XYZ file of C-alpha atoms in Angstrom:
705
model
C -92.137 14.575 43.016
C -95.091 12.641 41.611
C -96.767 10.099 43.849
C -95.715 6.556 43.067
C -98.564 4.233 42.102
C -99.032 0.991 43.989
C -96.441 -1.518 42.795
C -97.016 -5.087 41.738
C -95.312 -7.222 44.413
C -95.157 -10.483 42.431
C -91.405 -10.477 41.852
C -88.621 -12.855 42.818
C -85.094 -11.802 43.743
C -83.170 -13.301 40.823
C -79.480 -12.521 40.316
C -77.656 -9.275 39.480
C -75.656 -10.577 36.517
C -75.731 -10.625 33.585
C -77.339 -7.229 33.248
C -80.338 -6.684 31.012
C -83.545 -8.667 30.525
C -83.180 -12.450 30.304
C -85.784 -15.202 30.130
C -85.527 -17.470 33.170
C -87.759 -19.830 35.195
C -91.022 -19.025 33.484
C -90.450 -15.296 33.440
C -87.857 -12.603 32.779
C -85.087 -11.478 35.110
C -84.417 -7.740 34.925
C -81.155 -6.195 36.134
C -79.997 -2.599 35.800
C -77.200 -0.566 37.395
C -77.773 2.583 39.448
C -75.661 3.358 42.484
C -77.574 6.566 43.263
C -81.178 5.344 43.020
C -83.456 5.067 46.047
C -85.817 2.785 44.128
C -86.137 1.370 40.614
C -89.286 0.190 38.888
C -89.424 -1.958 35.774
C -92.424 -0.838 33.744
C -94.154 -3.302 31.441
C -95.852 -1.508 28.552
C -98.883 -3.005 26.814
C -99.718 -2.589 23.148
C -102.380 -0.031 24.114
C -99.755 2.070 25.898
C -100.862 1.194 29.424
C -98.214 0.508 32.040
C -97.639 -2.004 34.816
C -94.980 -0.921 37.327
C -93.017 -3.447 39.349
C -90.545 -2.597 42.097
C -87.132 -4.210 41.801
C -86.657 -4.740 45.527
C -83.238 -6.397 45.390
C -80.059 -4.321 45.119
C -76.685 -6.091 44.873
C -73.412 -4.324 44.021
C -75.462 -1.309 42.949
C -77.489 -3.481 40.573
C -81.281 -3.465 40.947
C -82.730 -6.805 39.951
C -85.754 -9.070 40.091
C -87.403 -11.953 38.275
C -90.934 -11.267 37.085
C -92.963 -14.439 36.369
C -95.141 -14.644 33.283
C -93.197 -12.158 31.164
C -92.246 -13.442 27.705
C -90.052 -12.300 24.811
C -91.590 -9.428 22.896
C -92.604 -7.582 26.069
C -91.930 -3.844 25.871
C -90.519 -2.266 28.994
C -88.591 0.604 30.514
C -87.280 1.772 33.882
C -88.314 4.552 36.237
C -85.682 5.639 38.714
C -86.504 7.321 42.003
C -83.591 9.165 43.531
C -81.837 12.494 43.918
C -82.400 15.266 41.409
C -79.557 17.722 41.982
C -78.021 19.215 38.811
C -75.267 20.881 40.846
C -73.946 17.369 41.530
C -74.813 16.010 38.096
C -77.692 13.944 39.520
C -80.815 13.852 37.357
C -83.000 10.985 38.583
C -86.580 11.657 37.520
C -89.260 8.934 37.711
C -91.448 10.853 35.247
C -88.995 9.809 32.531
C -89.269 6.268 31.205
C -85.753 4.984 30.554
C -84.364 2.575 27.976
C -82.430 -0.347 29.421
C -78.745 0.171 28.484
C -78.535 -3.606 27.962
C -81.696 -3.985 25.869
C -81.223 -6.333 22.916
C -84.093 -4.680 21.078
C -85.327 -1.092 21.106
C -88.623 -0.047 19.539
C -90.031 3.361 18.712
C -88.351 6.732 18.588
C -88.185 10.086 20.306
C -91.252 12.053 19.205
C -91.669 14.797 21.812
C -88.606 16.621 23.101
C -90.615 18.576 25.702
C -91.786 15.340 27.281
C -88.320 13.774 27.190
C -86.276 16.509 28.877
C -85.947 16.094 32.626
C -86.026 19.759 33.627
C -88.265 22.792 33.441
C -87.059 25.891 31.625
C -83.328 25.493 32.095
C -81.091 22.431 32.644
C -80.270 23.746 36.105
C -83.950 24.290 36.888
C -86.441 22.036 38.688
C -87.344 18.577 37.448
C -90.045 18.169 34.862
C -93.153 16.242 35.916
C -94.277 15.511 32.336
C -94.493 11.754 31.844
C -92.420 10.715 28.832
C -94.245 7.434 28.216
C -95.507 7.471 24.650
C -92.875 9.969 23.533
C -89.679 7.940 23.894
C -88.263 4.608 22.666
C -88.974 1.415 24.592
C -86.846 -1.611 25.433
C -88.051 -5.005 24.229
C -87.379 -8.408 25.790
C -85.674 -10.575 23.168
C -85.217 -14.299 22.665
C -81.720 -15.788 22.728
C -80.183 -17.390 19.657
C -81.223 -17.057 16.037
C -79.881 -17.914 12.578
C -76.342 -19.260 12.482
C -73.774 -16.566 11.650
C -71.389 -18.885 9.829
C -67.673 -19.513 10.159
C -65.573 -16.417 10.744
C -63.054 -15.945 7.899
C -60.263 -14.732 10.227
C -58.481 -13.046 7.331
C -54.965 -11.929 8.325
C -54.608 -8.168 8.489
C -51.916 -8.140 5.814
C -54.367 -9.739 3.373
C -57.263 -7.475 4.335
C -58.933 -4.807 2.250
C -61.671 -3.045 4.206
C -64.688 -1.345 2.668
C -66.539 1.242 4.724
C -70.258 1.296 3.940
C -73.640 2.398 5.248
C -76.162 -0.446 5.544
C -78.981 1.617 4.107
C -77.076 3.770 1.645
C -75.266 0.864 -0.007
C -78.419 -0.870 -1.258
C -81.148 1.795 -1.175
C -80.828 2.374 -4.945
C -79.442 -1.008 -6.009
C -81.545 -2.327 -8.914
C -80.461 -5.910 -8.268
C -81.810 -5.911 -4.725
C -85.584 -6.452 -4.330
C -87.281 -3.211 -3.428
C -88.585 -4.566 -0.117
C -85.031 -5.366 0.977
C -83.279 -2.196 -0.121
C -81.682 -0.264 2.714
C -81.793 -3.223 5.113
C -79.593 -5.894 6.628
C -81.149 -8.402 4.229
C -80.440 -6.040 1.350
C -76.742 -6.181 2.180
C -77.060 -9.972 2.463
C -78.579 -10.205 -1.030
C -76.416 -11.911 -3.709
C -76.470 -8.775 -5.889
C -74.850 -6.716 -3.136
C -72.371 -9.386 -2.150
C -71.401 -9.996 -5.774
C -70.161 -6.425 -6.056
C -68.026 -6.823 -2.941
C -66.577 -10.128 -4.101
C -65.784 -8.898 -7.611
C -64.157 -5.791 -6.186
C -62.020 -7.987 -3.939
C -62.718 -6.578 -0.483
C -62.204 -8.923 2.472
C -64.171 -7.044 5.128
C -66.997 -4.536 5.378
C -66.793 -1.829 8.039
C -70.388 -0.840 8.767
C -71.265 2.662 9.869
C -73.030 2.483 13.260
C -75.680 -0.206 13.574
C -76.176 0.174 17.322
C -79.655 1.531 17.982
C -79.446 5.305 17.670
C -81.696 8.323 18.077
C -81.759 11.750 16.485
C -80.049 14.579 18.333
C -82.265 17.330 19.806
C -81.171 19.829 17.158
C -82.245 17.451 14.395
C -85.540 16.603 16.080
C -86.429 20.291 16.389
C -85.471 20.863 12.737
C -87.394 17.827 11.517
C -84.197 16.187 10.293
C -82.743 12.721 10.725
C -79.351 11.384 11.763
C -78.382 9.291 8.742
C -74.895 8.183 9.759
C -75.960 6.900 13.187
C -73.212 8.389 15.355
C -75.772 9.102 18.070
C -76.125 5.860 20.039
C -78.964 4.974 22.375
C -78.495 1.237 22.909
C -75.187 -0.582 22.658
C -76.677 -4.079 22.402
C -79.626 -3.529 20.071
C -79.205 -3.623 16.283
C -80.772 -0.510 14.797
C -84.395 -1.413 14.054
C -84.594 0.944 11.066
C -82.438 -1.429 8.999
C -84.805 -4.404 9.396
C -87.018 -5.264 6.444
C -89.591 -6.654 8.881
C -90.223 -4.684 12.092
C -89.069 -6.528 15.187
C -86.792 -8.962 13.353
C -83.643 -6.867 13.382
C -81.623 -9.417 15.374
C -82.522 -12.301 13.085
C -81.883 -10.245 9.960
C -78.570 -8.957 11.256
C -77.413 -12.506 11.952
C -78.553 -13.577 8.479
C -76.541 -10.735 6.954
C -73.422 -11.781 8.865
C -73.851 -15.379 7.729
C -74.200 -14.343 4.081
C -71.061 -12.213 4.212
C -69.110 -14.918 6.025
C -70.170 -17.410 3.356
C -68.557 -15.086 0.814
C -65.394 -14.972 2.977
C -66.060 -11.366 3.939
C -65.597 -10.227 7.522
C -68.000 -7.899 9.318
C -66.606 -5.008 11.346
C -68.706 -2.453 13.201
C -68.071 1.243 13.696
C -68.843 1.618 17.411
C -69.432 4.877 19.273
C -68.487 4.447 22.923
C -67.464 8.067 23.425
C -70.877 9.777 23.720
C -74.609 9.075 23.505
C -77.686 10.581 21.889
C -78.685 12.296 25.150
C -76.404 15.216 24.269
C -75.540 18.006 26.675
C -77.433 18.938 29.857
C -80.196 20.480 27.748
C -80.787 17.145 26.007
C -83.420 14.496 26.695
C -83.420 11.975 29.523
C -83.721 8.681 27.659
C -81.499 6.224 29.544
C -78.075 6.826 31.089
C -78.774 10.348 32.362
C -81.791 9.228 34.363
C -80.219 6.038 35.698
C -77.012 7.427 37.148
C -75.516 10.316 35.190
C -72.227 10.569 37.179
C -71.584 6.852 36.668
C -71.768 7.213 32.888
C -70.784 10.755 31.923
C -67.824 13.010 32.585
C -68.719 15.875 34.931
C -66.821 18.801 36.389
C -66.833 19.315 40.189
C -69.794 21.740 39.918
C -71.943 19.152 38.156
C -71.501 20.492 34.628
C -71.050 17.931 31.882
C -67.573 17.767 30.368
C -67.311 17.400 26.603
C -64.212 16.209 24.748
C -66.204 14.695 21.882
C -67.904 17.792 20.511
C -71.241 16.011 20.931
C -72.473 17.504 24.215
C -71.471 14.663 26.499
C -68.627 12.207 26.990
C -68.813 8.744 28.480
C -66.322 8.375 31.330
C -63.872 5.666 30.272
C -62.643 5.471 33.859
C -66.025 4.468 35.275
C -66.438 0.748 36.106
C -70.038 0.967 34.856
C -68.837 2.211 31.466
C -65.987 -0.308 31.227
C -68.465 -3.097 31.927
C -70.991 -1.692 29.452
C -68.436 -1.450 26.649
C -66.836 -4.850 27.125
C -70.186 -6.603 27.640
C -71.490 -5.007 24.454
C -68.439 -5.963 22.408
C -68.570 -9.551 23.633
C -72.265 -9.797 22.777
C -71.772 -8.607 19.194
C -68.767 -10.888 18.777
C -69.945 -14.076 20.464
C -73.683 -13.887 19.772
C -74.007 -11.918 16.547
C -70.853 -13.129 14.786
C -69.026 -9.818 14.336
C -65.316 -10.037 13.470
C -63.984 -6.680 14.633
C -64.617 -3.086 15.566
C -63.570 0.417 14.582
C -63.774 2.670 17.652
C -65.030 6.175 16.902
C -63.005 8.909 18.658
C -61.060 6.141 20.380
C -58.768 8.546 22.213
C -61.598 9.208 24.672
C -61.368 5.570 25.772
C -57.825 6.269 26.923
C -58.711 9.430 28.866
C -60.360 8.295 32.122
C -61.886 11.219 33.910
C -61.176 13.321 30.819
C -57.477 13.528 31.730
C -54.336 12.862 29.742
C -54.297 10.014 27.239
C -53.076 6.700 28.645
C -52.785 3.864 26.168
C -52.805 1.451 29.126
C -55.996 2.879 30.619
C -58.488 0.553 32.282
C -60.826 0.648 29.302
C -58.258 -0.024 26.587
C -56.606 -2.703 28.710
C -59.929 -4.391 29.457
C -60.601 -4.703 25.721
C -57.193 -6.013 24.678
C -56.872 -8.494 27.563
C -60.342 -9.985 27.182
C -60.029 -13.587 25.920
C -62.765 -13.037 23.315
C -62.124 -9.443 22.276
C -58.364 -9.884 21.994
C -59.016 -12.140 18.988
C -61.037 -9.490 17.186
C -59.766 -6.897 14.768
C -59.448 -3.734 16.869
C -59.196 -0.427 14.995
C -58.830 2.916 16.754
C -59.749 6.294 15.372
C -56.841 7.848 17.282
C -58.217 11.293 18.033
C -61.110 13.124 19.677
C -62.449 16.682 19.477
C -59.491 18.198 21.355
C -55.865 18.782 20.497
C -54.782 16.611 23.430
C -56.663 13.707 21.910
C -54.743 13.546 18.637
C -52.750 10.325 19.178
C -51.910 8.846 15.781
C -49.198 6.238 16.355
C -49.593 6.218 20.136
C -52.059 3.420 20.839
C -50.979 0.113 22.383
C -49.443 -2.854 20.619
C -52.673 -4.718 19.888
C -54.385 -1.762 18.243
C -54.483 -0.850 14.600
C -55.201 2.786 13.790
C -56.865 4.912 11.169
C -53.752 6.660 9.876
C -54.869 10.248 9.328
C -51.273 11.259 8.554
C -51.269 8.794 5.647
C -54.434 10.374 4.258
C -53.028 13.891 4.502
C -49.576 13.131 3.092
C -50.863 11.194 0.084
C -53.491 13.824 -0.725
C -50.837 16.521 -0.492
C -48.325 14.673 -2.654
C -50.704 14.258 -5.557
C -51.763 17.901 -5.476
C -48.089 18.917 -5.416
C -47.869 20.089 -1.799
C -45.796 17.357 -0.151
C -42.228 16.115 -0.560
C -41.225 12.647 -1.657
C -39.704 12.149 1.814
C -43.098 12.177 3.497
C -44.600 10.010 0.778
C -41.888 7.371 1.216
C -42.829 6.855 4.859
C -46.481 6.311 3.912
C -45.732 3.971 1.009
C -43.565 1.720 3.171
C -45.963 1.271 6.096
C -45.403 4.407 8.218
C -42.487 2.984 10.152
C -41.952 6.421 11.674
C -45.248 5.975 13.514
C -45.385 2.275 14.310
C -42.026 0.484 13.975
C -40.603 1.513 17.354
C -43.360 -0.148 19.370
C -43.338 -3.793 18.255
C -46.156 -3.104 15.845
C -46.490 -4.219 12.239
C -47.073 -2.173 9.079
C -50.594 -3.615 8.738
C -51.486 -1.792 11.943
C -51.597 1.335 9.833
C -55.107 1.467 8.400
C -54.407 3.487 5.274
C -57.215 5.496 3.737
C -57.732 8.386 1.362
C -61.427 8.985 2.009
C -64.006 7.968 4.623
C -67.656 8.656 5.370
C -66.536 11.884 7.043
C -65.205 14.150 4.295
C -65.189 14.312 0.521
C -65.772 11.263 -1.647
C -62.892 10.416 -3.982
C -64.660 12.111 -6.897
C -65.365 15.227 -4.850
C -61.793 15.276 -3.551
C -60.604 15.984 -7.097
C -63.578 18.209 -8.013
C -63.938 20.767 -5.209
C -61.640 23.182 -3.432
C -64.253 23.994 -0.799
C -67.013 22.178 1.063
C -70.622 22.748 0.005
C -72.754 21.696 2.968
C -75.659 24.094 2.564
C -78.166 21.220 2.390
C -77.366 20.367 6.015
C -79.183 23.467 7.205
C -76.210 24.844 9.153
C -75.190 27.615 6.750
C -72.143 25.631 5.618
C -70.510 26.010 9.046
C -70.329 22.276 9.710
C -67.702 19.911 8.325
C -63.965 20.361 8.192
C -62.238 23.053 6.146
C -59.004 21.041 6.006
C -59.795 18.922 2.958
C -56.485 19.049 1.057
C -58.531 18.795 -2.113
C -58.108 20.311 -5.562
C -60.744 21.028 -8.197
C -58.188 21.061 -11.046
C -59.363 24.347 -12.466
C -63.139 24.458 -12.020
C -65.292 24.086 -8.902
C -67.719 21.192 -9.065
C -69.339 19.766 -12.159
C -67.866 20.723 -15.518
C -67.902 19.697 -19.169
C -64.283 20.678 -19.822
C -62.681 17.471 -21.191
C -59.171 18.381 -20.003
C -60.341 19.013 -16.446
C -62.383 15.822 -16.420
C -59.491 13.728 -17.722
C -57.086 15.137 -15.141
C -59.565 14.624 -12.312
C -60.073 10.986 -13.268
C -56.320 10.405 -13.525
C -55.732 11.984 -10.126
C -58.444 9.789 -8.618
C -56.700 6.748 -10.080
C -53.389 7.998 -8.676
C -54.873 8.272 -5.188
C -56.638 4.922 -5.387
C -53.587 3.118 -6.735
C -51.296 4.638 -4.107
C -53.662 3.374 -1.423
C -53.707 -0.183 -2.753
C -49.961 -0.319 -3.395
C -48.865 1.062 -0.030
C -47.697 -1.278 2.690
C -50.351 -1.353 5.398
C -54.059 -2.185 5.438
C -56.152 -0.258 2.887
C -59.677 0.948 3.589
C -61.948 1.976 0.729
C -65.115 4.049 0.990
C -68.271 2.658 -0.564
C -69.004 4.187 -3.942
C -65.568 5.643 -4.612
C -64.970 2.808 -7.050
C -68.063 3.819 -9.042
C -67.390 7.559 -9.045
C -69.900 8.551 -6.339
C -70.398 12.257 -5.603
C -72.044 14.156 -2.764
C -71.924 17.403 -4.754
C -69.152 18.736 -2.534
C -70.831 17.975 0.791
C -68.183 16.736 3.205
C -70.461 16.138 6.217
C -73.667 14.545 4.930
C -74.535 13.094 8.345
C -78.159 14.259 8.195
C -78.918 13.666 4.512
C -80.848 10.431 4.208
C -81.415 10.863 0.477
C -79.771 10.543 -2.932
C -76.895 12.721 -1.758
C -75.688 9.940 0.531
C -77.016 6.808 -1.143
C -74.779 4.936 -3.571
C -75.902 5.451 -7.161
C -75.800 2.158 -9.081
C -76.790 3.718 -12.413
C -73.230 3.633 -13.687
C -71.970 6.192 -16.175
C -69.126 5.486 -18.569
C -66.746 7.205 -16.149
C -68.042 5.051 -13.294
C -67.563 1.869 -15.309
C -63.979 2.869 -16.074
C -63.238 3.677 -12.443
C -64.714 0.346 -11.358
C -62.543 -1.542 -13.844
C -59.485 0.298 -12.548
C -60.404 -0.365 -8.911
C -60.873 -4.085 -9.499
C -57.530 -4.276 -11.295
C -55.718 -2.524 -8.447
C -57.344 -4.531 -5.646
C -56.759 -7.896 -7.293
C -53.203 -6.980 -8.236
C -52.489 -6.362 -4.550
C -54.172 -9.605 -3.517
C -52.050 -11.621 -5.946
C -48.748 -9.912 -5.095
C -47.481 -10.839 -1.611
C -44.509 -8.480 -1.822
C -46.909 -5.512 -2.062
C -48.619 -6.331 1.247
C -45.809 -7.517 3.490
C -46.483 -8.040 7.221
C -43.033 -6.794 8.306
C -41.358 -3.437 7.983
C -38.619 -3.024 5.388
C -35.212 -3.036 7.046
C -32.739 -2.829 4.184
C -32.020 -6.509 4.801
C -30.293 -8.490 2.059
C -32.630 -10.850 0.245
C -31.843 -14.140 -1.539
C -31.467 -12.188 -4.781
C -28.619 -10.243 -3.219
C -30.525 -6.942 -3.294
C -31.916 -5.073 -0.285
C -35.605 -5.563 0.405
C -36.365 -1.910 -0.421
C -34.513 0.666 -2.526
C -35.608 4.199 -3.411
C -34.726 5.548 -6.841
C -34.729 9.012 -8.319
C -35.777 9.727 -11.902
C -32.219 9.268 -13.217
C -32.195 5.619 -12.144
C -29.797 6.240 -9.263
C -30.487 5.424 -5.631
C -31.773 8.361 -3.630
C -28.953 10.047 -1.742
C -29.464 11.443 1.737
C -29.430 15.030 0.495
C -31.913 14.442 -2.313
C -34.639 13.504 0.176
C -34.725 17.129 1.296
C -35.077 18.610 -2.176
C -38.609 20.016 -2.059
C -38.607 20.428 -5.851
C -38.643 16.675 -6.418
C -41.979 15.271 -7.568
C -40.838 11.860 -8.813
C -40.045 8.771 -6.753
C -39.226 5.161 -7.585
C -39.820 2.393 -5.036
C -38.118 -0.981 -5.611
C -39.463 -3.927 -3.595
C -37.501 -7.164 -3.790
C -39.952 -10.057 -3.772
C -37.514 -12.917 -3.249
C -38.001 -12.658 0.515
C -41.309 -10.864 0.847
C -42.013 -11.858 4.481
C -45.575 -12.724 3.483
C -46.572 -16.215 4.553
C -49.094 -18.900 3.781
C -51.689 -19.844 6.410
C -49.264 -22.647 7.362
C -46.510 -20.125 8.028
C -44.321 -20.693 4.991
C -42.656 -17.633 3.441
C -44.053 -16.803 -0.008
C -41.715 -15.739 -2.778
C -42.945 -13.146 -5.229
C -41.785 -11.178 -8.218
C -40.007 -7.911 -7.544
C -41.782 -4.637 -8.183
C -40.929 -1.112 -9.240
C -43.456 1.591 -8.396
C -42.994 4.947 -10.123
C -44.933 7.987 -8.889
C -44.818 11.407 -10.517
C -46.897 14.337 -9.222
C -45.343 16.967 -11.450
C -47.430 18.756 -14.063
C -45.148 18.009 -17.017
C -44.030 14.606 -18.320
C -40.749 13.240 -16.987
C -38.265 10.704 -18.347
C -37.376 7.989 -15.839
C -34.407 5.643 -16.180
C -35.208 2.101 -15.041
C -32.784 0.287 -12.706
C -29.958 -1.693 -14.269
C -29.717 -5.417 -15.079
C -28.745 -6.293 -11.514
C -32.403 -5.727 -10.590
C -33.859 -7.819 -13.385
C -33.611 -8.352 -17.104
C -36.995 -6.878 -17.996
C -39.750 -4.817 -16.416
C -43.356 -5.585 -17.324
C -45.930 -2.788 -16.866
C -48.908 -3.948 -14.769
C -50.835 -0.845 -13.666
C -50.878 2.529 -15.409
C -52.971 5.460 -14.181
C -52.647 7.240 -17.509
C -55.305 4.900 -18.935
C -58.943 4.755 -17.896
C -58.955 1.148 -16.689
C -55.334 0.943 -15.560
C -54.154 -1.321 -18.352
C -50.633 -0.348 -19.450
C -50.530 2.251 -22.230
C -47.407 0.478 -23.506
C -47.753 -3.160 -22.439
C -44.515 -4.491 -23.860
C -41.633 -5.539 -21.603
C -39.024 -2.848 -20.953
C -35.307 -3.581 -20.769
C -33.369 -2.840 -17.610
C -31.708 0.566 -17.777
C -34.034 1.795 -20.493
C -35.875 5.090 -20.402
C -39.643 5.447 -19.897
C -41.702 8.621 -20.067
C -44.249 9.221 -17.329
C -47.064 11.626 -18.227
C -47.672 14.493 -15.853
C -49.329 13.340 -12.634
C -49.248 9.607 -13.178
C -48.271 6.329 -11.568
C -46.793 3.243 -13.172
C -46.268 -0.154 -11.561
C -43.812 -2.553 -13.194
C -43.028 -6.159 -12.378
C -39.539 -7.685 -12.577
C -40.274 -11.424 -12.974
C -38.154 -13.681 -10.819
């Protein structure tokens, strides 16, 4: 082991909590957790790269801490940990590696030299490396508390929410209305031109792809590539510096962005990755957690090997008190200090598998989040799976969790390509009661989606049978093969007018189904303006035009945008279409049940007809006289009644409308057979009359009260 230089002894004891670097008493108090360390040094790094090492001589509860006088905000620093290096026990303390503070509010620089960053020689089980990593790895930065006000949180009820998943950089990188200096930044998203699009579309919340500070994985560093999506976290408190228009002002700019969105009544949700880190497997770099106390942060087998249920080389141990504290402290910071309204938890099943064991929805981690007085008021969204079969837990999270409903995505995709029965579709349209109703949950706890960042865009979903990920440099091996897509006769781009018309209609069918289903819809940025990734369904490393939203709108994009706005606003103005309670067949004030299913002949669906796999047409009647939707004061809102007709068959079909007992007339409101969704035949239709649905189309009709 390298000889330790003489340490600066001018340090006061301070306190162990809160962890991190905090300005106090004319200096900064540093506190970091390591139960296995023999000694910890905080290293102050000058602008010229020189280093001043200071021993943290106090250790309380496994926290090393000390107050260093004279240190001010803006100071760059890191930790060196002296302790056991024994890979057979998962211990990898190595003072030659400068470590990022897990609680750093700012992180500067990037990984530039993998050889200097790895903690071993030759093989992960080999001896420790003596190469000093200073100058080759990111640094922590002492930050100042406070900043711009983040505004009043909208607190939009889930049943009124429409989420919009976007990438901070990709959303504005090509936006002509955003000043060039602000494109791809937090301030770019805060710009009126960006917010105007969100407001006119009608979304109530943006779900940002990871904005925690992240670093490129070793495989990308060696290939000279970049992690664009950001699912490779390094610091769980620091906003990613790459999205700041002015270096070093990422906290201030993030807060400004939140304030601008809140002023537009748009909530801010973060996609958070608490299942793994950028350090990867045992062959990865030692940047932070691995060098501090690897067994306290990562899952390990008894022989010291790292366990991996994320598919990313490592897995944070959700049963570790250090990890539970890290996660909850981070979430509280982003909520209370930076104004965030909610979180989507990537591979959330790992948070319910302490020690890597069986899933427990009441695990310490999940319970700590839902019982926290601050976090329990946030919107909490689980991605209810991980990289293993045991982790697939759609419908099995606790009562306070909403979930990305992957079954909804699959069933709706399959229905519109003709591979799913109307029985499965009915469950998804009505809020997925088969998944959520038996556990005191509400239909809005189903986060319905057709597309997401991971997978085909909406345009590509109707244009490709197969993924085309060659640009990723992995020989098209990456990305899922289970896309449930359909190219409608030709793979990729085409000039065939019939194929193009059918693709556009199918996209409208999918989009409309999403907005008209009970539950909480999530849109993917750019789908509404016909964005394509040329068939790439895993563009995680493509920081270029493939991933960036193209704002140079074609005629097809303009039409899709008009349709999307119509569908979103129709939902917003129709309480019966976004009810907060499950349908129960209860009698409404009109005398009709709250929900009735009709077949094409105008008769109610019989029990046996649900199992007829040849059926491709379904009618859904929603009685609006007792919609269960409420005002903010709690009063029940009455609405018109609605008839939704869906037909996935290739040929046109005649549908008989319900009789006079359901209304005198039916007014068409949304029609996927037209480019902008305006009804092809806008006149009122008499009860019991016959209407022809074109092949593969959807029609929404209103029965005025």
